[in-house]
């Protein structure tokens, strides 16, 4: 039964995309010529869709059986635009016109409610407007990380009795680390959800920069070869061991078999210059956590809805897909964090779009304890929903997070030999760390299409243990075997993996 079900999916997919066409272009304002970022693009039945990128550029694969159809371009505050696929194959760029609001047509009910009442109705109606349903979602998920390493970062050897470890060696290790450590990873997966259970079926994965990270790790391991070999030998000798610590706190270095959580982020085939493997479970949980953090009504990131007393609101009306929409701007009071805009359907208080970010001067998780510091300096997210017959569902999420880390503290490492009463210290090094990092992480998630899922179909899906990620040197839309998704922005287009 399982073979026939999966086989049917494969056959249907191949026949649908065998003669596909690709359309691409920009979404622009007809009057100003300015790009419209994150415009929503879909067929009328929402069976397939995309968004323009941060620069208003889009790309879509069109199956052979949809070449006679039309695409719908929608953008908050603009008239929805319908364009035939045939026309878009000739000229992919489209120009959208701002929706003209006739004050005499504004419904009375939309003017009587105050903003706080609307926010409370959004929260109250959230389960009905945005239900949890059993679905198969075809998802594109992009993530990136940039971590600068400043020349001001220091590791000073205060005292050492290790013959092979001194300040010169430490300086050589620090010089290996580049000014910026960057990584990009894109995956396409089928995401299955039924009741409280989820599974993924990996389709394709692509990565940039991983070989550089591996190269840095290899160079550092080479410079610290004698130390790492000696530590490994101590694991095999019952009389020898290493300890690391700071102040009065220390712990013994032990060889442990990685458990399932440790394996999650483990990259296998590190010697393979073309591919590596990641845990499917880790990827599934990563996608789940991302959606919960950015879109769940109970998330701390949506406190401008679930804790409205922390915010001031202003209301105006606009149009979207020929329907009235509350455009509610918000800014924090003393205890609030975010500023931004909510777009709410005036008829049923469903969320159509969220745009939120840290207000100026706001931060969270401010920790500075015993020389260890951490702070979230910035968060930003945009969430776009699509309306279907059964409710409003997440179509696209774009998020960014910047974190600050600092270490200003002395550490030590000691090699000891076990004795009857007191273990003997054979070698010891004490060093001072003075380092600061500000990492930047970003994510994009696009639900390309979705369909209802039965319990029987869900149970037939067997999630593989690992997903293969293909390593690439340069970002190119041609590198996708299963069709292009979101056009990368200029920075990603120009990015070239350092493969030294």
CSV table of C-alpha atoms in Angstrom, one decimal:
chain,number,residue,atom,x,y,z
A,1,UNK,CA,0.0,0.0,0.0
A,2,UNK,CA,2.8,2.4,0.9
A,3,UNK,CA,4.6,1.8,-2.4
A,4,UNK,CA,1.5,2.5,-4.4
A,5,UNK,CA,0.8,5.7,-2.5
A,6,UNK,CA,4.3,7.1,-2.8
A,7,UNK,CA,4.6,5.9,-6.4
A,8,UNK,CA,1.4,7.8,-7.2
A,9,UNK,CA,2.8,11.0,-5.7
A,10,UNK,CA,6.0,10.6,-7.8
A,11,UNK,CA,4.1,9.9,-11.0
A,12,UNK,CA,1.7,12.8,-10.5
A,13,UNK,CA,4.6,15.1,-9.8
A,14,UNK,CA,6.6,14.1,-12.8
A,15,UNK,CA,3.7,14.4,-15.2
A,16,UNK,CA,2.8,17.8,-13.8
A,17,UNK,CA,6.2,19.4,-14.1
A,18,UNK,CA,7.6,17.6,-17.1
A,19,UNK,CA,6.9,20.5,-19.4
A,20,UNK,CA,7.2,23.3,-16.9
A,21,UNK,CA,8.0,26.9,-17.8
A,22,UNK,CA,9.7,29.6,-15.7
A,23,UNK,CA,8.5,33.1,-15.4
A,24,UNK,CA,10.3,35.9,-13.6
A,25,UNK,CA,10.2,39.7,-13.3
A,26,UNK,CA,9.7,42.5,-10.8
A,27,UNK,CA,6.6,43.8,-9.0
A,28,UNK,CA,6.5,47.6,-9.2
A,29,UNK,CA,4.3,50.5,-8.3
A,30,UNK,CA,2.8,51.9,-11.5
A,31,UNK,CA,3.1,55.5,-10.4
A,32,UNK,CA,6.5,55.6,-8.7
A,33,UNK,CA,8.3,52.7,-10.3
A,34,UNK,CA,9.4,51.5,-6.8
A,35,UNK,CA,9.7,47.8,-6.1
A,36,UNK,CA,7.0,46.2,-4.0
A,37,UNK,CA,8.8,43.7,-1.7
A,38,UNK,CA,7.1,40.5,-0.5
A,39,UNK,CA,4.1,40.8,-2.9
A,40,UNK,CA,2.0,37.7,-2.8
A,41,UNK,CA,1.7,35.7,-6.1
A,42,UNK,CA,-0.6,32.7,-6.6
A,43,UNK,CA,-3.1,31.0,-8.8
A,44,UNK,CA,-6.8,31.7,-8.1
A,45,UNK,CA,-7.1,28.3,-6.4
A,46,UNK,CA,-4.0,28.8,-4.2
A,47,UNK,CA,-2.6,25.5,-5.5
A,48,UNK,CA,0.8,27.1,-6.0
A,49,UNK,CA,2.3,30.4,-5.1
A,50,UNK,CA,5.4,32.5,-4.3
A,51,UNK,CA,6.3,36.0,-3.1
A,52,UNK,CA,8.6,38.7,-4.5
A,53,UNK,CA,11.9,39.1,-2.6
A,54,UNK,CA,13.0,42.1,-0.6
A,55,UNK,CA,13.9,43.9,-3.8
A,56,UNK,CA,10.5,43.1,-5.5
A,57,UNK,CA,11.9,40.4,-7.8
A,58,UNK,CA,10.1,37.0,-8.2
A,59,UNK,CA,10.4,33.8,-10.0
A,60,UNK,CA,7.9,30.9,-10.5
A,61,UNK,CA,7.8,27.5,-12.1
A,62,UNK,CA,4.6,27.0,-14.0
A,63,UNK,CA,3.5,23.4,-14.7
A,64,UNK,CA,2.3,22.5,-18.2
A,65,UNK,CA,-1.3,22.1,-17.1
A,66,UNK,CA,-1.3,25.7,-15.8
A,67,UNK,CA,0.0,27.6,-18.9
A,68,UNK,CA,-3.5,28.7,-19.8
A,69,UNK,CA,-4.3,30.1,-16.3
A,70,UNK,CA,-3.7,33.5,-14.8
A,71,UNK,CA,-1.6,34.6,-11.8
A,72,UNK,CA,-2.9,37.0,-9.1
A,73,UNK,CA,-0.6,39.6,-7.7
A,74,UNK,CA,-1.7,41.1,-4.4
A,75,UNK,CA,-0.1,43.7,-2.1
A,76,UNK,CA,-1.6,45.4,1.0
A,77,UNK,CA,-3.2,48.7,0.0
A,78,UNK,CA,-3.0,47.9,-3.8
A,79,UNK,CA,-5.5,46.6,-6.3
A,80,UNK,CA,-5.2,42.9,-6.9
A,81,UNK,CA,-3.8,42.3,-10.4
A,82,UNK,CA,-4.6,39.4,-12.6
A,83,UNK,CA,-2.2,38.6,-15.4
A,84,UNK,CA,-2.3,35.6,-17.8
A,85,UNK,CA,0.7,33.2,-17.7
A,86,UNK,CA,0.9,33.6,-21.4
A,87,UNK,CA,1.5,37.3,-21.0
A,88,UNK,CA,4.0,36.8,-18.2
A,89,UNK,CA,6.1,34.5,-20.3
A,90,UNK,CA,6.6,37.5,-22.7
A,91,UNK,CA,7.0,40.2,-20.0
A,92,UNK,CA,7.4,39.0,-16.4
A,93,UNK,CA,7.4,42.4,-14.7
A,94,UNK,CA,4.0,43.8,-13.5
A,95,UNK,CA,2.9,47.2,-12.3
A,96,UNK,CA,0.4,47.5,-9.5
A,97,UNK,CA,-1.9,50.5,-8.7
A,98,UNK,CA,-2.7,51.8,-5.2
A,99,UNK,CA,-6.3,51.1,-4.1
A,100,UNK,CA,-8.4,54.2,-4.1
A,101,UNK,CA,-10.6,54.4,-1.0
A,102,UNK,CA,-14.0,56.0,-1.3
A,103,UNK,CA,-14.9,57.4,2.1
A,104,UNK,CA,-18.6,57.0,1.4
A,105,UNK,CA,-18.2,53.3,1.0
A,106,UNK,CA,-16.6,52.7,4.4
A,107,UNK,CA,-18.9,50.5,6.5
A,108,UNK,CA,-20.2,52.0,9.7
A,109,UNK,CA,-19.2,49.0,11.9
A,110,UNK,CA,-15.5,49.5,11.0
A,111,UNK,CA,-15.5,53.0,12.3
A,112,UNK,CA,-17.2,52.3,15.7
A,113,UNK,CA,-14.8,49.9,17.3
A,114,UNK,CA,-11.7,51.2,19.0
A,115,UNK,CA,-8.3,49.6,18.4
A,116,UNK,CA,-8.0,47.9,21.7
A,117,UNK,CA,-11.4,46.2,21.1
A,118,UNK,CA,-10.2,45.0,17.7
A,119,UNK,CA,-7.0,43.6,19.1
A,120,UNK,CA,-9.0,41.6,21.7
A,121,UNK,CA,-11.3,40.3,18.9
A,122,UNK,CA,-8.2,39.2,16.9
A,123,UNK,CA,-7.0,37.1,19.9
A,124,UNK,CA,-10.4,35.8,20.6
A,125,UNK,CA,-11.1,34.7,17.1
A,126,UNK,CA,-7.6,33.4,16.3
A,127,UNK,CA,-8.4,29.7,16.8
A,128,UNK,CA,-11.4,30.0,14.4
A,129,UNK,CA,-9.7,32.2,11.8
A,130,UNK,CA,-6.3,30.4,11.9
A,131,UNK,CA,-7.2,26.7,12.7
A,132,UNK,CA,-4.7,23.9,13.1
A,133,UNK,CA,-5.6,21.5,10.3
A,134,UNK,CA,-4.2,18.3,8.9
A,135,UNK,CA,-2.2,19.3,5.9
A,136,UNK,CA,0.7,18.4,3.6
A,137,UNK,CA,2.7,21.6,2.9
A,138,UNK,CA,5.4,21.9,0.3
A,139,UNK,CA,7.8,24.3,1.9
A,140,UNK,CA,10.9,26.3,1.0
A,141,UNK,CA,13.0,27.2,4.1
A,142,UNK,CA,16.0,29.5,3.9
A,143,UNK,CA,18.4,30.3,6.8
A,144,UNK,CA,21.6,32.1,7.1
A,145,UNK,CA,24.1,33.2,9.8
A,146,UNK,CA,26.8,35.9,9.7
A,147,UNK,CA,29.2,36.1,12.6
A,148,UNK,CA,32.0,38.8,12.4
A,149,UNK,CA,35.2,38.1,14.3
A,150,UNK,CA,36.9,41.3,15.3
A,151,UNK,CA,40.7,41.8,15.4
A,152,UNK,CA,40.1,43.2,18.9
A,153,UNK,CA,39.2,39.8,20.2
A,154,UNK,CA,41.9,38.5,22.5
A,155,UNK,CA,43.0,35.3,24.2
A,156,UNK,CA,46.1,36.0,26.4
A,157,UNK,CA,48.1,33.2,27.9
A,158,UNK,CA,48.7,34.2,31.5
A,159,UNK,CA,50.6,31.1,32.6
A,160,UNK,CA,51.5,27.8,31.0
A,161,UNK,CA,53.5,24.7,31.7
A,162,UNK,CA,52.5,23.0,28.5
A,163,UNK,CA,55.6,22.9,26.3
A,164,UNK,CA,53.6,23.1,23.0
A,165,UNK,CA,51.1,25.8,24.0
A,166,UNK,CA,52.2,29.4,24.3
A,167,UNK,CA,51.0,32.9,23.2
A,168,UNK,CA,52.5,32.5,19.7
A,169,UNK,CA,50.5,29.4,19.1
A,170,UNK,CA,47.3,31.0,20.3
A,171,UNK,CA,47.9,34.0,18.0
A,172,UNK,CA,48.3,31.6,15.1
A,173,UNK,CA,45.0,30.0,15.9
A,174,UNK,CA,43.2,33.4,16.1
A,175,UNK,CA,44.7,34.5,12.7
A,176,UNK,CA,43.1,31.5,11.0
A,177,UNK,CA,39.6,32.8,11.9
A,178,UNK,CA,38.2,35.0,9.1
A,179,UNK,CA,36.7,38.5,9.7
A,180,UNK,CA,33.2,37.1,8.8
A,181,UNK,CA,32.0,33.6,9.2
A,182,UNK,CA,29.0,33.1,6.9
A,183,UNK,CA,26.7,30.3,6.1
A,184,UNK,CA,23.6,29.9,4.0
A,185,UNK,CA,21.3,26.9,3.8
A,186,UNK,CA,18.1,26.4,1.7
A,187,UNK,CA,15.9,23.3,1.8
A,188,UNK,CA,12.7,22.2,0.1
A,189,UNK,CA,10.7,19.7,2.1
A,190,UNK,CA,7.2,18.2,2.3
A,191,UNK,CA,5.9,18.9,5.7
A,192,UNK,CA,3.2,16.6,7.0
A,193,UNK,CA,1.0,17.5,10.0
A,194,UNK,CA,-1.8,15.5,11.5
A,195,UNK,CA,-3.3,16.3,15.0
A,196,UNK,CA,-0.2,16.9,17.1
A,197,UNK,CA,2.2,14.8,15.0
A,198,UNK,CA,4.5,16.1,12.3
A,199,UNK,CA,6.9,14.5,9.7
A,200,UNK,CA,9.0,15.8,6.9
A,201,UNK,CA,10.0,14.3,3.6
A,202,UNK,CA,13.2,16.0,2.3
A,203,UNK,CA,13.2,17.0,-1.3
A,204,UNK,CA,16.3,19.1,-1.9
A,205,UNK,CA,18.9,21.0,0.1
A,206,UNK,CA,21.7,23.4,-0.8
A,207,UNK,CA,24.4,25.1,1.3
A,208,UNK,CA,27.0,27.7,0.9
A,209,UNK,CA,30.1,28.2,3.1
A,210,UNK,CA,30.2,24.9,4.9
A,211,UNK,CA,33.5,23.9,3.3
A,212,UNK,CA,35.1,27.1,4.7
A,213,UNK,CA,33.9,26.3,8.2
A,214,UNK,CA,35.3,22.8,7.9
A,215,UNK,CA,38.5,24.3,6.6
A,216,UNK,CA,38.8,26.6,9.6
A,217,UNK,CA,38.2,23.7,11.9
A,218,UNK,CA,40.8,21.6,10.2
A,219,UNK,CA,43.4,24.3,10.4
A,220,UNK,CA,42.8,24.9,14.1
A,221,UNK,CA,42.9,21.1,14.8
A,222,UNK,CA,46.2,21.0,12.9
A,223,UNK,CA,47.7,23.7,15.0
A,224,UNK,CA,46.5,22.1,18.2
A,225,UNK,CA,47.3,18.6,17.1
A,226,UNK,CA,49.6,17.6,19.9
A,227,UNK,CA,47.1,18.8,22.5
A,228,UNK,CA,44.1,17.1,21.0
A,229,UNK,CA,46.0,13.9,20.5
A,230,UNK,CA,47.1,14.0,24.2
A,231,UNK,CA,43.5,14.6,25.3
A,232,UNK,CA,42.3,11.7,23.2
A,233,UNK,CA,45.0,9.5,24.8
A,234,UNK,CA,43.8,10.5,28.3
A,235,UNK,CA,40.4,9.1,27.5
A,236,UNK,CA,42.0,5.7,27.1
A,237,UNK,CA,44.2,6.0,30.2
A,238,UNK,CA,42.4,5.4,33.5
A,239,UNK,CA,45.2,7.3,35.4
A,240,UNK,CA,45.1,10.5,33.3
A,241,UNK,CA,42.5,13.1,32.7
A,242,UNK,CA,42.0,16.8,31.7
A,243,UNK,CA,39.8,19.4,33.5
A,244,UNK,CA,38.7,22.8,32.3
A,245,UNK,CA,37.2,25.6,34.3
A,246,UNK,CA,36.9,29.2,35.5
A,247,UNK,CA,37.3,30.4,39.1
A,248,UNK,CA,36.2,27.6,41.4
A,249,UNK,CA,34.0,25.9,38.7
A,250,UNK,CA,35.6,23.1,36.7
A,251,UNK,CA,34.6,20.0,34.9
A,252,UNK,CA,36.4,16.9,33.7
A,253,UNK,CA,36.8,16.4,29.9
A,254,UNK,CA,35.2,13.1,29.1
A,255,UNK,CA,34.5,11.1,25.9
A,256,UNK,CA,30.8,10.7,25.5
A,257,UNK,CA,28.8,9.0,22.8
A,258,UNK,CA,26.5,11.6,21.3
A,259,UNK,CA,22.9,11.2,22.1
A,260,UNK,CA,20.0,12.0,19.7
A,261,UNK,CA,20.0,15.7,20.5
A,262,UNK,CA,23.8,15.9,19.9
A,263,UNK,CA,23.4,14.2,16.6
A,264,UNK,CA,20.8,16.7,15.4
A,265,UNK,CA,23.3,19.2,14.2
A,266,UNK,CA,26.1,16.8,13.4
A,267,UNK,CA,27.4,17.1,9.8
A,268,UNK,CA,28.4,13.8,8.4
A,269,UNK,CA,30.6,13.2,5.4
A,270,UNK,CA,32.8,16.2,6.4
A,271,UNK,CA,35.5,14.9,4.0
A,272,UNK,CA,33.0,15.1,1.1
A,273,UNK,CA,33.4,18.4,-0.7
A,274,UNK,CA,30.1,18.1,-2.5
A,275,UNK,CA,27.5,17.0,0.2
A,276,UNK,CA,26.8,16.6,3.9
A,277,UNK,CA,24.0,15.2,5.9
A,278,UNK,CA,21.8,16.6,8.6
A,279,UNK,CA,19.2,15.1,10.8
A,280,UNK,CA,15.6,15.2,9.4
A,281,UNK,CA,14.3,15.4,13.0
A,282,UNK,CA,16.5,18.5,13.7
A,283,UNK,CA,15.3,20.2,10.5
A,284,UNK,CA,11.6,19.4,11.3
A,285,UNK,CA,11.9,20.8,14.8
A,286,UNK,CA,13.8,23.9,13.5
A,287,UNK,CA,10.9,24.6,11.1
A,288,UNK,CA,8.3,24.0,13.8
A,289,UNK,CA,10.0,26.3,16.3
A,290,UNK,CA,10.5,29.0,13.7
A,291,UNK,CA,6.7,29.0,13.0
A,292,UNK,CA,5.8,28.9,16.7
A,293,UNK,CA,8.1,31.8,17.5
A,294,UNK,CA,7.0,34.1,14.7
A,295,UNK,CA,3.3,33.2,14.2
A,296,UNK,CA,1.8,31.6,17.3
A,297,UNK,CA,-0.7,33.8,19.1
A,298,UNK,CA,0.8,32.9,22.5
A,299,UNK,CA,4.4,33.6,21.5
A,300,UNK,CA,6.3,36.4,23.4
A,301,UNK,CA,7.1,37.8,20.0
A,302,UNK,CA,3.3,38.6,19.5
A,303,UNK,CA,2.9,40.4,22.8
A,304,UNK,CA,1.4,43.3,20.9
A,305,UNK,CA,-1.6,41.0,20.5
A,306,UNK,CA,-1.6,38.9,23.7
A,307,UNK,CA,-0.5,41.7,26.0
A,308,UNK,CA,-2.2,44.8,24.5
A,309,UNK,CA,-1.8,47.0,27.6
A,310,UNK,CA,1.9,47.3,26.8
A,311,UNK,CA,1.1,49.2,23.6
A,312,UNK,CA,-0.4,52.2,22.0
A,313,UNK,CA,-2.4,51.7,18.8
A,314,UNK,CA,-3.6,53.8,15.9
A,315,UNK,CA,-6.2,52.7,13.3
A,316,UNK,CA,-6.9,53.4,9.7
A,317,UNK,CA,-8.6,51.6,6.8
A,318,UNK,CA,-7.2,50.2,3.6
A,319,UNK,CA,-8.2,47.6,1.0
A,320,UNK,CA,-6.8,44.2,0.2
A,321,UNK,CA,-8.3,41.9,-2.5
A,322,UNK,CA,-11.3,44.3,-2.6
A,323,UNK,CA,-12.0,43.8,1.1
A,324,UNK,CA,-11.8,46.3,4.0
A,325,UNK,CA,-8.8,45.9,6.2
A,326,UNK,CA,-7.9,47.5,9.5
A,327,UNK,CA,-4.3,48.8,9.3
A,328,UNK,CA,-3.3,49.1,13.0
A,329,UNK,CA,0.1,50.7,13.8
A,330,UNK,CA,1.5,50.0,17.2
A,331,UNK,CA,4.3,51.3,19.4
A,332,UNK,CA,5.5,50.2,22.8
A,333,UNK,CA,4.7,51.8,26.1
A,334,UNK,CA,7.4,51.5,28.8
A,335,UNK,CA,7.1,47.7,29.1
A,336,UNK,CA,6.6,46.9,25.4
A,337,UNK,CA,9.3,45.7,23.0
A,338,UNK,CA,8.0,46.0,19.4
A,339,UNK,CA,6.7,48.5,16.9
A,340,UNK,CA,5.0,47.7,13.6
A,341,UNK,CA,1.7,47.2,11.8
A,342,UNK,CA,-1.1,44.7,11.9
A,343,UNK,CA,-3.4,44.2,8.9
A,344,UNK,CA,-6.7,42.8,10.1
A,345,UNK,CA,-9.8,41.7,8.1
A,346,UNK,CA,-12.6,44.0,9.1
A,347,UNK,CA,-15.3,41.4,8.7
A,348,UNK,CA,-14.0,38.6,10.9
A,349,UNK,CA,-10.8,40.0,12.6
A,350,UNK,CA,-8.5,37.5,10.9
A,351,UNK,CA,-4.8,38.4,10.6
A,352,UNK,CA,-3.8,39.1,7.0
A,353,UNK,CA,-0.3,40.3,7.6
A,354,UNK,CA,2.1,41.1,10.5
A,355,UNK,CA,5.1,43.5,10.4
A,356,UNK,CA,6.9,43.9,13.6
A,357,UNK,CA,10.4,44.7,14.9
A,358,UNK,CA,12.2,45.9,18.1
A,359,UNK,CA,11.5,49.5,18.7
A,360,UNK,CA,14.5,51.9,19.0
A,361,UNK,CA,16.5,51.3,22.1
A,362,UNK,CA,14.7,48.0,23.0
A,363,UNK,CA,16.5,44.7,23.7
A,364,UNK,CA,15.8,41.5,25.6
A,365,UNK,CA,17.7,38.7,27.5
A,366,UNK,CA,20.1,41.2,28.9
A,367,UNK,CA,22.5,39.0,30.9
A,368,UNK,CA,25.9,40.0,32.3
A,369,UNK,CA,27.1,37.6,34.9
A,370,UNK,CA,30.6,36.8,36.0
A,371,UNK,CA,32.1,38.2,32.8
A,372,UNK,CA,29.7,36.4,30.5
A,373,UNK,CA,27.3,38.6,28.6
A,374,UNK,CA,24.4,38.0,26.2
A,375,UNK,CA,21.8,40.3,24.7
A,376,UNK,CA,19.2,40.1,21.9
A,377,UNK,CA,19.7,43.5,20.1
A,378,UNK,CA,17.2,43.2,17.4
A,379,UNK,CA,14.3,41.1,16.1
A,380,UNK,CA,12.2,41.7,13.0
A,381,UNK,CA,9.5,39.6,11.2
A,382,UNK,CA,7.0,39.8,8.5
A,383,UNK,CA,4.2,37.2,8.3
A,384,UNK,CA,1.8,36.9,5.4
A,385,UNK,CA,-1.3,34.8,5.5
A,386,UNK,CA,-3.4,33.4,2.6
A,387,UNK,CA,-7.2,33.0,2.7
A,388,UNK,CA,-8.6,29.6,1.9
A,389,UNK,CA,-12.1,28.1,2.3
A,390,UNK,CA,-11.4,26.8,5.8
A,391,UNK,CA,-9.4,29.7,7.2
A,392,UNK,CA,-6.3,31.9,7.0
A,393,UNK,CA,-3.0,30.1,6.9
A,394,UNK,CA,0.7,31.2,7.0
A,395,UNK,CA,2.0,31.6,3.5
A,396,UNK,CA,5.3,33.4,4.0
A,397,UNK,CA,7.5,34.4,7.0
A,398,UNK,CA,10.7,36.5,6.8
A,399,UNK,CA,12.6,37.0,10.1
A,400,UNK,CA,15.8,38.4,11.4
A,401,UNK,CA,17.6,38.3,14.7
A,402,UNK,CA,20.8,39.9,16.0
A,403,UNK,CA,22.5,38.7,19.2
A,404,UNK,CA,25.4,40.0,21.2
A,405,UNK,CA,27.8,37.8,23.1
A,406,UNK,CA,30.8,38.7,25.3
A,407,UNK,CA,33.3,36.9,27.4
A,408,UNK,CA,35.7,38.7,29.7
A,409,UNK,CA,37.0,36.1,32.1
A,410,UNK,CA,40.0,33.9,33.0
A,411,UNK,CA,39.9,30.2,32.3
A,412,UNK,CA,42.2,27.3,32.9
A,413,UNK,CA,42.9,23.8,31.7
A,414,UNK,CA,44.9,21.3,33.7
A,415,UNK,CA,46.2,17.8,33.0
A,416,UNK,CA,46.1,15.5,36.1
A,417,UNK,CA,47.3,12.1,37.1
A,418,UNK,CA,45.2,10.2,39.6
A,419,UNK,CA,46.8,9.6,43.1
A,420,UNK,CA,45.6,7.9,46.3
A,421,UNK,CA,44.8,11.1,48.2
A,422,UNK,CA,45.3,14.1,45.9
A,423,UNK,CA,45.6,14.0,42.1
A,424,UNK,CA,48.8,15.5,40.8
A,425,UNK,CA,48.7,18.3,38.3
A,426,UNK,CA,51.1,17.5,35.4
A,427,UNK,CA,50.5,20.5,33.2
A,428,UNK,CA,48.4,23.6,33.5
A,429,UNK,CA,47.5,26.6,31.4
A,430,UNK,CA,45.7,29.8,32.4
A,431,UNK,CA,44.4,32.2,29.9
A,432,UNK,CA,42.2,35.3,29.7
A,433,UNK,CA,39.5,35.7,27.1
A,434,UNK,CA,38.3,39.1,26.1
A,435,UNK,CA,36.0,38.6,23.1
A,436,UNK,CA,32.8,40.1,21.7
A,437,UNK,CA,30.5,38.8,18.9
A,438,UNK,CA,27.3,40.1,17.3
A,439,UNK,CA,25.7,37.4,15.2
A,440,UNK,CA,23.1,38.0,12.6
A,441,UNK,CA,20.6,35.2,11.8
A,442,UNK,CA,17.9,35.3,9.1
A,443,UNK,CA,15.1,33.0,8.0
A,444,UNK,CA,12.6,32.8,5.2
A,445,UNK,CA,9.8,30.3,4.9
A,446,UNK,CA,7.4,30.0,2.0
A,447,UNK,CA,4.5,27.5,1.7
A,448,UNK,CA,4.6,26.9,-2.1
A,449,UNK,CA,1.4,24.8,-2.0
A,450,UNK,CA,-0.7,22.8,0.5
A,451,UNK,CA,-3.3,20.1,0.4
A,452,UNK,CA,-5.5,18.3,2.9
A,453,UNK,CA,-4.1,15.2,4.6
A,454,UNK,CA,-5.9,12.1,5.9
A,455,UNK,CA,-4.7,10.1,8.8
A,456,UNK,CA,-4.1,7.1,6.6
A,457,UNK,CA,-1.9,9.1,4.2
A,458,UNK,CA,0.0,10.5,7.2
A,459,UNK,CA,0.7,7.1,8.6
A,460,UNK,CA,2.1,5.9,5.3
A,461,UNK,CA,4.8,8.6,5.4
A,462,UNK,CA,8.2,7.4,6.7
A,463,UNK,CA,10.5,10.2,7.7
A,464,UNK,CA,14.1,9.5,6.7
A,465,UNK,CA,16.8,9.7,9.3
A,466,UNK,CA,19.0,12.2,7.4
A,467,UNK,CA,18.7,14.8,4.6
A,468,UNK,CA,21.4,15.3,2.0
A,469,UNK,CA,22.6,18.9,1.6
A,470,UNK,CA,24.5,19.8,-1.6
A,471,UNK,CA,27.4,22.2,-1.2
A,472,UNK,CA,27.6,25.0,-3.8
A,473,UNK,CA,30.3,27.6,-4.5
A,474,UNK,CA,28.0,30.3,-6.0
A,475,UNK,CA,24.3,30.9,-5.6
A,476,UNK,CA,22.6,30.3,-8.9
A,477,UNK,CA,18.9,29.5,-9.6
A,478,UNK,CA,20.2,26.7,-11.9
A,479,UNK,CA,21.5,24.7,-9.0
A,480,UNK,CA,18.0,23.6,-8.0
A,481,UNK,CA,17.0,20.2,-9.4
A,482,UNK,CA,13.3,20.6,-8.4
A,483,UNK,CA,12.5,24.1,-9.5
A,484,UNK,CA,13.4,27.6,-8.3
A,485,UNK,CA,11.6,29.2,-5.4
A,486,UNK,CA,12.4,32.7,-4.1
A,487,UNK,CA,14.9,35.0,-5.9
A,488,UNK,CA,17.9,35.7,-3.7
A,489,UNK,CA,18.6,39.3,-2.8
A,490,UNK,CA,21.7,41.1,-4.2
A,491,UNK,CA,23.9,40.2,-1.3
A,492,UNK,CA,23.3,36.5,-1.7
A,493,UNK,CA,23.7,36.7,-5.5
A,494,UNK,CA,27.1,38.2,-5.1
A,495,UNK,CA,28.1,35.8,-2.4
A,496,UNK,CA,30.9,33.3,-3.4
A,497,UNK,CA,31.9,30.6,-1.0
A,498,UNK,CA,35.5,30.8,0.1
A,499,UNK,CA,36.9,27.3,-0.6
A,500,UNK,CA,40.4,27.7,0.7
